[in-house]
Short mmCIF file of C-alpha atoms and ligand atoms in Angstrom, two decimals:
data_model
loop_
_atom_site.label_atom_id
_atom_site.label_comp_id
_atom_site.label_asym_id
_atom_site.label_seq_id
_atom_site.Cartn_x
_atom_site.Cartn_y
_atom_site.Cartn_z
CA UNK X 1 0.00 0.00 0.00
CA UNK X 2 1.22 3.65 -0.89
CA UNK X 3 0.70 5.90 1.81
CA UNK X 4 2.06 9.21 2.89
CA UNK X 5 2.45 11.00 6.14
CA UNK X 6 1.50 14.82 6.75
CA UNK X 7 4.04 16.92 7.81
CA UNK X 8 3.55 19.75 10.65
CA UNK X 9 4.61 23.23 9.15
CA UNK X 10 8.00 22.74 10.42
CA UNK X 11 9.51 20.01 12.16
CA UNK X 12 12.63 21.06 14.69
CA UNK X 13 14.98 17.71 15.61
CA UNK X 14 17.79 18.50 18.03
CA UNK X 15 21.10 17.18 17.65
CA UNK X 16 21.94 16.36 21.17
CA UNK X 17 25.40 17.55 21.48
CA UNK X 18 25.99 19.00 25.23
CA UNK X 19 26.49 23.23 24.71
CA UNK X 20 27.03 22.12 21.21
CA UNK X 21 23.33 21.09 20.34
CA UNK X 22 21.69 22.36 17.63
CA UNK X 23 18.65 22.50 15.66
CA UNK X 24 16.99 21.02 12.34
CA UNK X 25 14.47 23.13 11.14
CA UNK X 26 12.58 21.27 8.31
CA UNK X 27 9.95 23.46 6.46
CA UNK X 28 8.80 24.76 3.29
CA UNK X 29 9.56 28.30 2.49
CA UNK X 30 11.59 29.15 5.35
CA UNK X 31 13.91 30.75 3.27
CA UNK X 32 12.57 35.00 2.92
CA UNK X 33 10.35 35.64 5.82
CA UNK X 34 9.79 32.20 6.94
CA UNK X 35 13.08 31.85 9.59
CA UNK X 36 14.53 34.36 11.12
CA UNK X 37 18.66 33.55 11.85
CA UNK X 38 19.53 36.32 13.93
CA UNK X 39 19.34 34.81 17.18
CA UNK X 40 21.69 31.88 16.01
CA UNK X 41 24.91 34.57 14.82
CA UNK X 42 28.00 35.04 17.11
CA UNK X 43 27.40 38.69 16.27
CA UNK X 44 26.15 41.28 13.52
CA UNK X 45 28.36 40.06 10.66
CA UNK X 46 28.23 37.21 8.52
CA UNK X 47 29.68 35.58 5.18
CA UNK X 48 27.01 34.19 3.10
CA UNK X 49 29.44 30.92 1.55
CA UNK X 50 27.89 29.79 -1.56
CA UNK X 51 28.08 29.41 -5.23
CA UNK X 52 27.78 30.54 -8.62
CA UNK X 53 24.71 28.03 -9.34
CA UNK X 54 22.90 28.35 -6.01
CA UNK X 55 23.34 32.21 -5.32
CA UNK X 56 21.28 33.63 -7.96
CA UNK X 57 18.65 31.03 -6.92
CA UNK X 58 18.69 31.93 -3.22
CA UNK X 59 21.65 34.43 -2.40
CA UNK X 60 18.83 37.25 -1.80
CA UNK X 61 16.18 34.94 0.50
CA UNK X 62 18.73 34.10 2.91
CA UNK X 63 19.45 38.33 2.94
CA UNK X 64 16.06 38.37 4.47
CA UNK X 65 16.51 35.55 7.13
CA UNK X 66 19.85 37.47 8.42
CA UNK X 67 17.85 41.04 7.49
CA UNK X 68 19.59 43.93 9.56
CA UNK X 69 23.21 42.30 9.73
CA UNK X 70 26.12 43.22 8.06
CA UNK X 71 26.27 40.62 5.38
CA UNK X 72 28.85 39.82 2.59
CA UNK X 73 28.84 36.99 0.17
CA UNK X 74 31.00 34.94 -1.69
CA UNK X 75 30.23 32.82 -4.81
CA UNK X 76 32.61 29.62 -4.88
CA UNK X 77 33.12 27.86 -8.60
CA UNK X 78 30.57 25.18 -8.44
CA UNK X 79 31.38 21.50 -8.43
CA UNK X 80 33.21 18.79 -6.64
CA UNK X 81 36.64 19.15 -8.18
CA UNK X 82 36.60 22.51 -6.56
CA UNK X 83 36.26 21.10 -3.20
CA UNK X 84 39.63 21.75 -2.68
CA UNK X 85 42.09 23.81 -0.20
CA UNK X 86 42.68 26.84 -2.89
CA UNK X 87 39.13 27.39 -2.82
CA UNK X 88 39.20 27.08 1.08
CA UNK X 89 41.65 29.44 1.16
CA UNK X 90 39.55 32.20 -1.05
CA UNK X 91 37.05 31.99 1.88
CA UNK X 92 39.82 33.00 4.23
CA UNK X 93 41.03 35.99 2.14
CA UNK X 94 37.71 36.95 1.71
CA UNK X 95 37.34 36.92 5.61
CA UNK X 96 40.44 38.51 5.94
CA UNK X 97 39.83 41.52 3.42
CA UNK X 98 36.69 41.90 4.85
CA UNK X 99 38.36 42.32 8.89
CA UNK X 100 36.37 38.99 9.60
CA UNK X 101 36.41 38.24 13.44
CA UNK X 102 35.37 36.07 16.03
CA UNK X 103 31.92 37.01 16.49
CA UNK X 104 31.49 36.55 12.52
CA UNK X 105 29.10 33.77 11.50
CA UNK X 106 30.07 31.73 7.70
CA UNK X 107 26.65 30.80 6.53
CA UNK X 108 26.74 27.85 3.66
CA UNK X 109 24.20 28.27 1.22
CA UNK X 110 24.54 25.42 -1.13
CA UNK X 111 25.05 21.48 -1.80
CA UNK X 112 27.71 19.54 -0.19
CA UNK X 113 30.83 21.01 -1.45
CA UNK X 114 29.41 23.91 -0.15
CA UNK X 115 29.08 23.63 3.10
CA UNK X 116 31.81 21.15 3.48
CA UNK X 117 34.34 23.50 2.25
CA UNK X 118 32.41 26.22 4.15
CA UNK X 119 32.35 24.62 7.38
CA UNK X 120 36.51 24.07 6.63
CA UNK X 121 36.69 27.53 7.05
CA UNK X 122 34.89 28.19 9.62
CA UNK X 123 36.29 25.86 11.52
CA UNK X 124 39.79 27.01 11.11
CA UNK X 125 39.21 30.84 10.42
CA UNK X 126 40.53 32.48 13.69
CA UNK X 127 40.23 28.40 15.19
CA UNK X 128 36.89 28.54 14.70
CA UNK X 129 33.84 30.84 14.17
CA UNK X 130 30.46 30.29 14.00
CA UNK X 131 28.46 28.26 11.45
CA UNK X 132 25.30 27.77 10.19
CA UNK X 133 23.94 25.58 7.44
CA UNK X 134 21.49 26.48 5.08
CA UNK X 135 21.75 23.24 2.74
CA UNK X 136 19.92 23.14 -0.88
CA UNK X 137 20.28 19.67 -2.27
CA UNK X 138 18.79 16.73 -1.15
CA UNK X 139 21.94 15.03 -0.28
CA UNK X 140 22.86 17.92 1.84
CA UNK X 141 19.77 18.10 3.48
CA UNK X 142 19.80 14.97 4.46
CA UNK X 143 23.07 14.16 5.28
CA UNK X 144 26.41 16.65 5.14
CA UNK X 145 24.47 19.58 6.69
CA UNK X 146 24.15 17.51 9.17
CA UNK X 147 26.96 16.24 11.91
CA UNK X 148 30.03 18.67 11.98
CA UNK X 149 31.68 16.93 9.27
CA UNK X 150 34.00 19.25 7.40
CA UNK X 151 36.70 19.44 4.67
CA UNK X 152 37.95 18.88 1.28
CA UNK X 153 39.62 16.71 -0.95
CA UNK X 154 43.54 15.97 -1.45
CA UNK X 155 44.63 14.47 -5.07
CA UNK X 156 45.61 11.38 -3.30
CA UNK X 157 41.93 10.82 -1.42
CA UNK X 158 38.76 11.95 -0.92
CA UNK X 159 38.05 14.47 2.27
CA UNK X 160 41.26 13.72 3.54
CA UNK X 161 41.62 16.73 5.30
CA UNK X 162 39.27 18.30 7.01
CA UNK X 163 37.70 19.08 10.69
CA UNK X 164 34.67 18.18 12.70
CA UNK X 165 32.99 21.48 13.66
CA UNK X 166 29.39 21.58 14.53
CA UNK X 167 26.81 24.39 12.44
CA UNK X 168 24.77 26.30 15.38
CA UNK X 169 21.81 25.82 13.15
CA UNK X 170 20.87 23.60 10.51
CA UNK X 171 17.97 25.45 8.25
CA UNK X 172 16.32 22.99 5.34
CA UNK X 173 13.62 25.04 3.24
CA UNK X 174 12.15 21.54 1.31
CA UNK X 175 11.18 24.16 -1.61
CA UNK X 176 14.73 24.67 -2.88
CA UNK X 177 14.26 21.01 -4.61
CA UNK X 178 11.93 22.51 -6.46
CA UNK X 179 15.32 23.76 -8.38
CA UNK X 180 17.11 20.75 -7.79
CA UNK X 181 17.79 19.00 -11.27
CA UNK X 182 16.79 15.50 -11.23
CA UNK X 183 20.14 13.30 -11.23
CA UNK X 184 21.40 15.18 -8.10
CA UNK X 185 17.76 14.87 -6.67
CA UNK X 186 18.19 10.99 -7.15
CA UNK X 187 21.87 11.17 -6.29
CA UNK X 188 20.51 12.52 -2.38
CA UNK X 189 17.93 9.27 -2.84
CA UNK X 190 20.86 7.09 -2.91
CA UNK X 191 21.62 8.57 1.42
CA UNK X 192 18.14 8.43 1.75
CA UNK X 193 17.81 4.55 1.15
CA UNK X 194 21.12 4.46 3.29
CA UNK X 195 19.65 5.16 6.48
CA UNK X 196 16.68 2.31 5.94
CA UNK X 197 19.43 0.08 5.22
CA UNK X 198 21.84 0.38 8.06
CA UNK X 199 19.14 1.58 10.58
CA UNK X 200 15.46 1.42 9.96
CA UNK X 201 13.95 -1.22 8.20
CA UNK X 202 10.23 -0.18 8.36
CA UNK X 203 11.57 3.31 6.55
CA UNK X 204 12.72 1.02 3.48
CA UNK X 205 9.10 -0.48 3.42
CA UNK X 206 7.90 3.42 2.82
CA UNK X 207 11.01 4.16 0.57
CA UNK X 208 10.03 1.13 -1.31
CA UNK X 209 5.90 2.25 -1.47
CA UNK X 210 6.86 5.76 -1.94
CA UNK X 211 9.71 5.93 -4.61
CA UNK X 212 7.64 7.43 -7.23
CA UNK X 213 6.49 10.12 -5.22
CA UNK X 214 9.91 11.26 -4.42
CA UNK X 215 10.84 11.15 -8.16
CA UNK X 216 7.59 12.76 -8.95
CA UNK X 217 8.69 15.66 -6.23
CA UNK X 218 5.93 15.20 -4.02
CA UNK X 219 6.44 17.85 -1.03
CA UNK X 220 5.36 15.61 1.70
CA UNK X 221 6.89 12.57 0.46
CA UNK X 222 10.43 14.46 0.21
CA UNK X 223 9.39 16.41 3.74
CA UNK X 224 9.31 12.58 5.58
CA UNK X 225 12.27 11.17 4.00
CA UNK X 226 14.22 14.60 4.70
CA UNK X 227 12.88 14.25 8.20
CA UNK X 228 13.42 10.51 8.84
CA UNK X 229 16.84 10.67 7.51
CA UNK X 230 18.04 13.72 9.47
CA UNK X 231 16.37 11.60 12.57
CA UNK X 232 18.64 9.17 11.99
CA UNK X 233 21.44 10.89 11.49
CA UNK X 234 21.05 12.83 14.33
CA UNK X 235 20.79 10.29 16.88
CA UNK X 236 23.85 8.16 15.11
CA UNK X 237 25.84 11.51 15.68
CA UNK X 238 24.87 12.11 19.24
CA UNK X 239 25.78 8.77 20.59
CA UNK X 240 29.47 9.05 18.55
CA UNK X 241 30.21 12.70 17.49
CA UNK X 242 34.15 11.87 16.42
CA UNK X 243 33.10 8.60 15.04
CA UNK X 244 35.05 6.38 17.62
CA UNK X 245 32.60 3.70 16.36
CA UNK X 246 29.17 3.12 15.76
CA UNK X 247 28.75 6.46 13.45
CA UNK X 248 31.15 4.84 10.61
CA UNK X 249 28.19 3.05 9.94
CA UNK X 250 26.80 6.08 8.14
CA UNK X 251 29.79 5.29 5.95
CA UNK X 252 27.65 2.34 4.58
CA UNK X 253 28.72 1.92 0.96
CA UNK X 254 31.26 4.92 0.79
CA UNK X 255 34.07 2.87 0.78
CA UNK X 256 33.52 1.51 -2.18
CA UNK X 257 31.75 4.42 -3.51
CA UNK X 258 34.83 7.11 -2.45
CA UNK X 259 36.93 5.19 -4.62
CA UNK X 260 34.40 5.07 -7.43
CA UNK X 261 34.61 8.83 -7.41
CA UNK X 262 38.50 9.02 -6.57
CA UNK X 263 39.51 6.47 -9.56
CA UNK X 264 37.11 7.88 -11.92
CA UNK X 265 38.23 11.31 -11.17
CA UNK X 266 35.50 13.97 -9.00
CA UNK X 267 32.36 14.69 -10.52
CA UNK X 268 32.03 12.09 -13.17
CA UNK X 269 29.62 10.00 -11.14
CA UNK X 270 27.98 12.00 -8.57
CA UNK X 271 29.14 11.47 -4.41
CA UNK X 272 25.60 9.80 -4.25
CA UNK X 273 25.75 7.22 -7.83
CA UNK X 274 29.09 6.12 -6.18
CA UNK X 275 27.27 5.13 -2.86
CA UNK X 276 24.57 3.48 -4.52
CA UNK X 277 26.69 0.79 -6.16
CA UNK X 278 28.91 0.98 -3.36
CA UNK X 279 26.41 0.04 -0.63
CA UNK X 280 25.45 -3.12 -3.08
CA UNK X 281 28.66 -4.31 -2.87
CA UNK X 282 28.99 -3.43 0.89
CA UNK X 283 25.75 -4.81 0.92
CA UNK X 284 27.38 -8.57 -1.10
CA UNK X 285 30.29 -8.31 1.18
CA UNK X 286 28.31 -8.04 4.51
CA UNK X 287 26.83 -12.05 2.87
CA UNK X 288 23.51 -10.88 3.68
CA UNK X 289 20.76 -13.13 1.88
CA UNK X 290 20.06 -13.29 -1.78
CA UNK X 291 16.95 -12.03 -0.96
CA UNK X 292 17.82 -9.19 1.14
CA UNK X 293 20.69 -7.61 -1.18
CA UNK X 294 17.86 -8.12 -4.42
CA UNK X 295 15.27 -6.40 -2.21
CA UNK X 296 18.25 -3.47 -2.21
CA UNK X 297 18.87 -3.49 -5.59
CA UNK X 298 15.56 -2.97 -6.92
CA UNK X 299 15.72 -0.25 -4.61
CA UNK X 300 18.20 1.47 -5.48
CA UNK X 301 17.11 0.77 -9.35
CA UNK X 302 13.68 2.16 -8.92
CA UNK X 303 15.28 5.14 -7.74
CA UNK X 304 17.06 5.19 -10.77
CA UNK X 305 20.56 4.91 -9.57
CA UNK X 306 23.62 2.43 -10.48
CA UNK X 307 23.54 -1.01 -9.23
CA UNK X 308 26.83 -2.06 -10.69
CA UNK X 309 30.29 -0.17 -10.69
CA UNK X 310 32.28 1.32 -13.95
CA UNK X 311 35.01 -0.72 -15.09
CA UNK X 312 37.76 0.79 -12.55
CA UNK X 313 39.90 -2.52 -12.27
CA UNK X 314 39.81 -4.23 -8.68
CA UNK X 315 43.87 -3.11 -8.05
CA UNK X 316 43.17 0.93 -8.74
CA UNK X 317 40.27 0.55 -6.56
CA UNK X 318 41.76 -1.46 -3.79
CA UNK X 319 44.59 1.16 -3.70
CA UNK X 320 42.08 3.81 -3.33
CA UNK X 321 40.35 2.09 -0.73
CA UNK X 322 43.27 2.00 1.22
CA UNK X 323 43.28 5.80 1.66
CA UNK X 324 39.79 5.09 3.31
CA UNK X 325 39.73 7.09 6.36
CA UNK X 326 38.33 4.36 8.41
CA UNK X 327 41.53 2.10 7.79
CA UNK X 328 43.27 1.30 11.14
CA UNK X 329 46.50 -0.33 11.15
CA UNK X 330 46.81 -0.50 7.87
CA UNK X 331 43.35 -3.00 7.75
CA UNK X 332 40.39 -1.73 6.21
CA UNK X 333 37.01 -1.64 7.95
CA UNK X 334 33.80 -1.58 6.38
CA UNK X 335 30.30 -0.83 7.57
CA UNK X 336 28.32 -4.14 6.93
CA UNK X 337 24.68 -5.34 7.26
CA UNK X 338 23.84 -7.67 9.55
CA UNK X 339 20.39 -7.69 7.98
CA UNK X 340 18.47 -5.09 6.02
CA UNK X 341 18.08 -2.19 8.66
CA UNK X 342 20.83 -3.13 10.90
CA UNK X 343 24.60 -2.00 10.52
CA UNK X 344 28.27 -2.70 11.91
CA UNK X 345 31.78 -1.35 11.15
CA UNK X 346 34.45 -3.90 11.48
CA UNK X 347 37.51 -5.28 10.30
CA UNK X 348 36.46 -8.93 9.62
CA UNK X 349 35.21 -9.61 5.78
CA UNK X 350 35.98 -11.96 3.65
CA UNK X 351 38.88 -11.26 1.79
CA UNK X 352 38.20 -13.55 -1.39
CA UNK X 353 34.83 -12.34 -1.24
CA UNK X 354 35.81 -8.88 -1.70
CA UNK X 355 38.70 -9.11 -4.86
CA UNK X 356 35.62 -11.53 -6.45
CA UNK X 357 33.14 -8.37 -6.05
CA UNK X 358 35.77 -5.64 -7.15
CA UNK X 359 36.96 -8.39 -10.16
CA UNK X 360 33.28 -8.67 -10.94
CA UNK X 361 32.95 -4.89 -11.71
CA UNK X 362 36.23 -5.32 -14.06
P1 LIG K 401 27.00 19.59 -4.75
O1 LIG K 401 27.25 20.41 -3.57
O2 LIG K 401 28.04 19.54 -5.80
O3 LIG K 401 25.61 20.06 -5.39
C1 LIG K 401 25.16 19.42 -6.56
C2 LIG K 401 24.82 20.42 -7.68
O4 LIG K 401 23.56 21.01 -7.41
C3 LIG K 401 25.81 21.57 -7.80
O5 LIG K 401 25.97 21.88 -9.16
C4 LIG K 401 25.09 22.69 -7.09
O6 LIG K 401 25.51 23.97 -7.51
C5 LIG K 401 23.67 22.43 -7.47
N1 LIG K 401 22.63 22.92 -6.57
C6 LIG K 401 22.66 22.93 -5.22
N2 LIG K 401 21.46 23.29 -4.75
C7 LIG K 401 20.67 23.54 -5.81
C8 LIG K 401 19.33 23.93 -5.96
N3 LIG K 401 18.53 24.06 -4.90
N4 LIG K 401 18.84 24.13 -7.20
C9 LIG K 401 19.65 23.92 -8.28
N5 LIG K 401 20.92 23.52 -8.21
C10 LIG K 401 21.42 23.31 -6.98
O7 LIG K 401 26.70 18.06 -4.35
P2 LIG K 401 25.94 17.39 -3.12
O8 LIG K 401 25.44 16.12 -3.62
O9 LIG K 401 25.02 18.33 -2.45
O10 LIG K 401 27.11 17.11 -2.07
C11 LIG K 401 28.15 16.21 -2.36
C12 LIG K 401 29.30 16.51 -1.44
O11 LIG K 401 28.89 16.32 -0.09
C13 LIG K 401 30.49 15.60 -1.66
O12 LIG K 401 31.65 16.37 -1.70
C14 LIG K 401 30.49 14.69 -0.45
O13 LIG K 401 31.78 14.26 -0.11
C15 LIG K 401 29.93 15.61 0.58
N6 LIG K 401 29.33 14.93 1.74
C16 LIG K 401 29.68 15.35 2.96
C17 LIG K 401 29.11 14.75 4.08
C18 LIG K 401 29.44 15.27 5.45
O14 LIG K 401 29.04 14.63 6.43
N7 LIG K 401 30.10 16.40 5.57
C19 LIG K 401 28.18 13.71 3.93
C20 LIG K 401 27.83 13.31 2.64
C21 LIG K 401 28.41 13.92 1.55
N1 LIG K 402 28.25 11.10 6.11
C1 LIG K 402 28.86 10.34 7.13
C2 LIG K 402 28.90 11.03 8.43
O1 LIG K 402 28.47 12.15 8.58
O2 LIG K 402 29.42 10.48 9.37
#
């Protein structure tokens, strides 16, 4: 049965954090009059962080929700391959020409590489000002906004450096995906079915009833998954901020997928294609049933995402893999199923099992 659930207006979930909590505010049109920032800002200033693509979109909304502050704004080149420390450190000269200082909040106004590379900078600008995230793509909203997980990319590895620094506020207007084009709105699907599959296997049932609603851009289909994801997430990143354990298993699929992206070079298959073939073979190396990992697959198919990997060759990717920042002691660990809805990160797979899946993508 197909069934949706009715959102309230706006739906607040609180990352529990100590003096570092922080809200989710879920709602349409909160960007313009509908939120008002102010009381989340260090002080009167800000730096609206965001890029060529997404400010002439949303640049002068988000004005409004900081209306009466002194705000400038930078426009970043768009795309992954920019997610880099020389666009980092434009952020810092533009804090620095504009006599940026501690009581200045960085607001990221964009995707991922947005507010990763934003969040960078705030967290080393000065050791750290204030941040909040304003994210616009489904992936963002329901995942990198999310947590306090900052950085960029190195040419050797994928967010290799980097910092975890918490946003003060986390604002999600659902009515930027009205913008969204439609592979990155199925590339933030491919987090979205994450979070059934490591954590909540009735939310797979409704992912599974409800994928053509999200394709079809229903708002209160995207409202739920947006909320049940960031749910999720936030309760994973409570109970292990620094990921000393249990929050690698958000990590489900990305080791495979970051060197997808790596080997292929950034931005040829989106951050969220990669992770949906990579969580199938996470998913084959975890030697959950044949049911279970077909149930995934037509998943992730329906939502019109890869179910195999490109031809990468199972050396360059183990290589790649091995820059994984999960690796301890030179062993890799991967987050694995136990079942469909339950997740673990750990250093025992089967090797022959894993050269047969990367061989089988040759
Ligand atoms: P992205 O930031 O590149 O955004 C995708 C594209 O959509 C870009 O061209 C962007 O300009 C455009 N865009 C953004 N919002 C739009 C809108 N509302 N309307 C029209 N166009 C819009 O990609 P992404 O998928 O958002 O993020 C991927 C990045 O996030 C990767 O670098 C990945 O490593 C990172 N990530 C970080 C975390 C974390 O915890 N920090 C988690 C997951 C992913
Ligand atoms: N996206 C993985 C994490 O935030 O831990």
């Amino acid at each position: 049965m197909r069934y949706s659930i009715r959102m309230p207006t706006n739906r607040i979930i609180n990352v529990e954090l100590g003096d570092r909590s922080y809200p989710i505010v879920i709602g349409r049109g909160l960007l313009g009059g509908g939120f008002d920032l102010q009381p989340y800002l260090a002080g009167s200033e800000c730096l609206v962080v965001s890029n060529e693509t997404v400010a002439p979109l949303y640049l002068d909304k988000v004005m409004v929700n900081v209306h009466g502050c002194s705000v400038e704004s930078i426009n970043l080149p768009d795309g992954e391959a920019f997610k880099t420390i020389e666009t980092t450190a434009s952020v810092f000269d533009k804090l620095v020409a504009s006599k940026a200082n501690r009581d200045t909040t960085i607001i990221a106004l964009g995707g991922g590489v947005v507010g990763d590379i934003a969040g960078f900078a705030a967290a080393c600008y000065m050791r750290g000002i204030a941040f909040i995230q304003v994210p616009t793509t489904l992936l963002a909203q329901v995942d990198s906004s999310v947590g306090g997980k900052t950085g960029v990319n190195h040419p050797q590895g994928k967010n290799l450096i980097g910092a975890f620094h918490q946003p003060r506020v986390v604002l999600i207007d659902t009515a930027t995906l009205d913008t969204l084009p439609d592979r990155e709105l199925k590339a933030g699907l491919a987090e979205v079915i994450k979070y059934g599959a490591i954590a909540d296997v009735t939310f797979l049932g409704w992912l599974e009833q409800n994928m053509p609603a999200l394709l079809e851009r229903d708002p209160d289909a995207l409202a739920y998954a947006v909320q049940r994801s960031c749910e999720i997430k936030a309760e994973v990143v409570a109970a292990d901020e620094r990921e000393a354990g249990r929050r690698a298993i958000l990590n489900f699929g990305h080791t495979f997928g970051h060197a997808i992206e790596h080997c292929q070079g950034y931005g040829k298959w989106l951050h969220g294609e990669a992770v949906a073939a990579g969580m199938l073979m996470a998913a084959e190396l975890s030697g959950v049933g044949s049911v279970e990992l077909s149930r995934l697959r037509r998943l992730i198919r329906a939502a019109d995402l890869p179910s195999r990997p490109p031809a990468i060759g199972a050396q360059k990717m183990l290589a790649a893999m091995g820059m994984d920042k999960k690796v301890l002691r030179k062993t890799l660990r991967f987050a694995l199923l136990h079942r469909l809805g339950e997740a673990t990160v750990t250093s025992e797979y089967d090797e022959t099992l894993l050269r047969r899946i990367l061989e089988a993508a040759d």
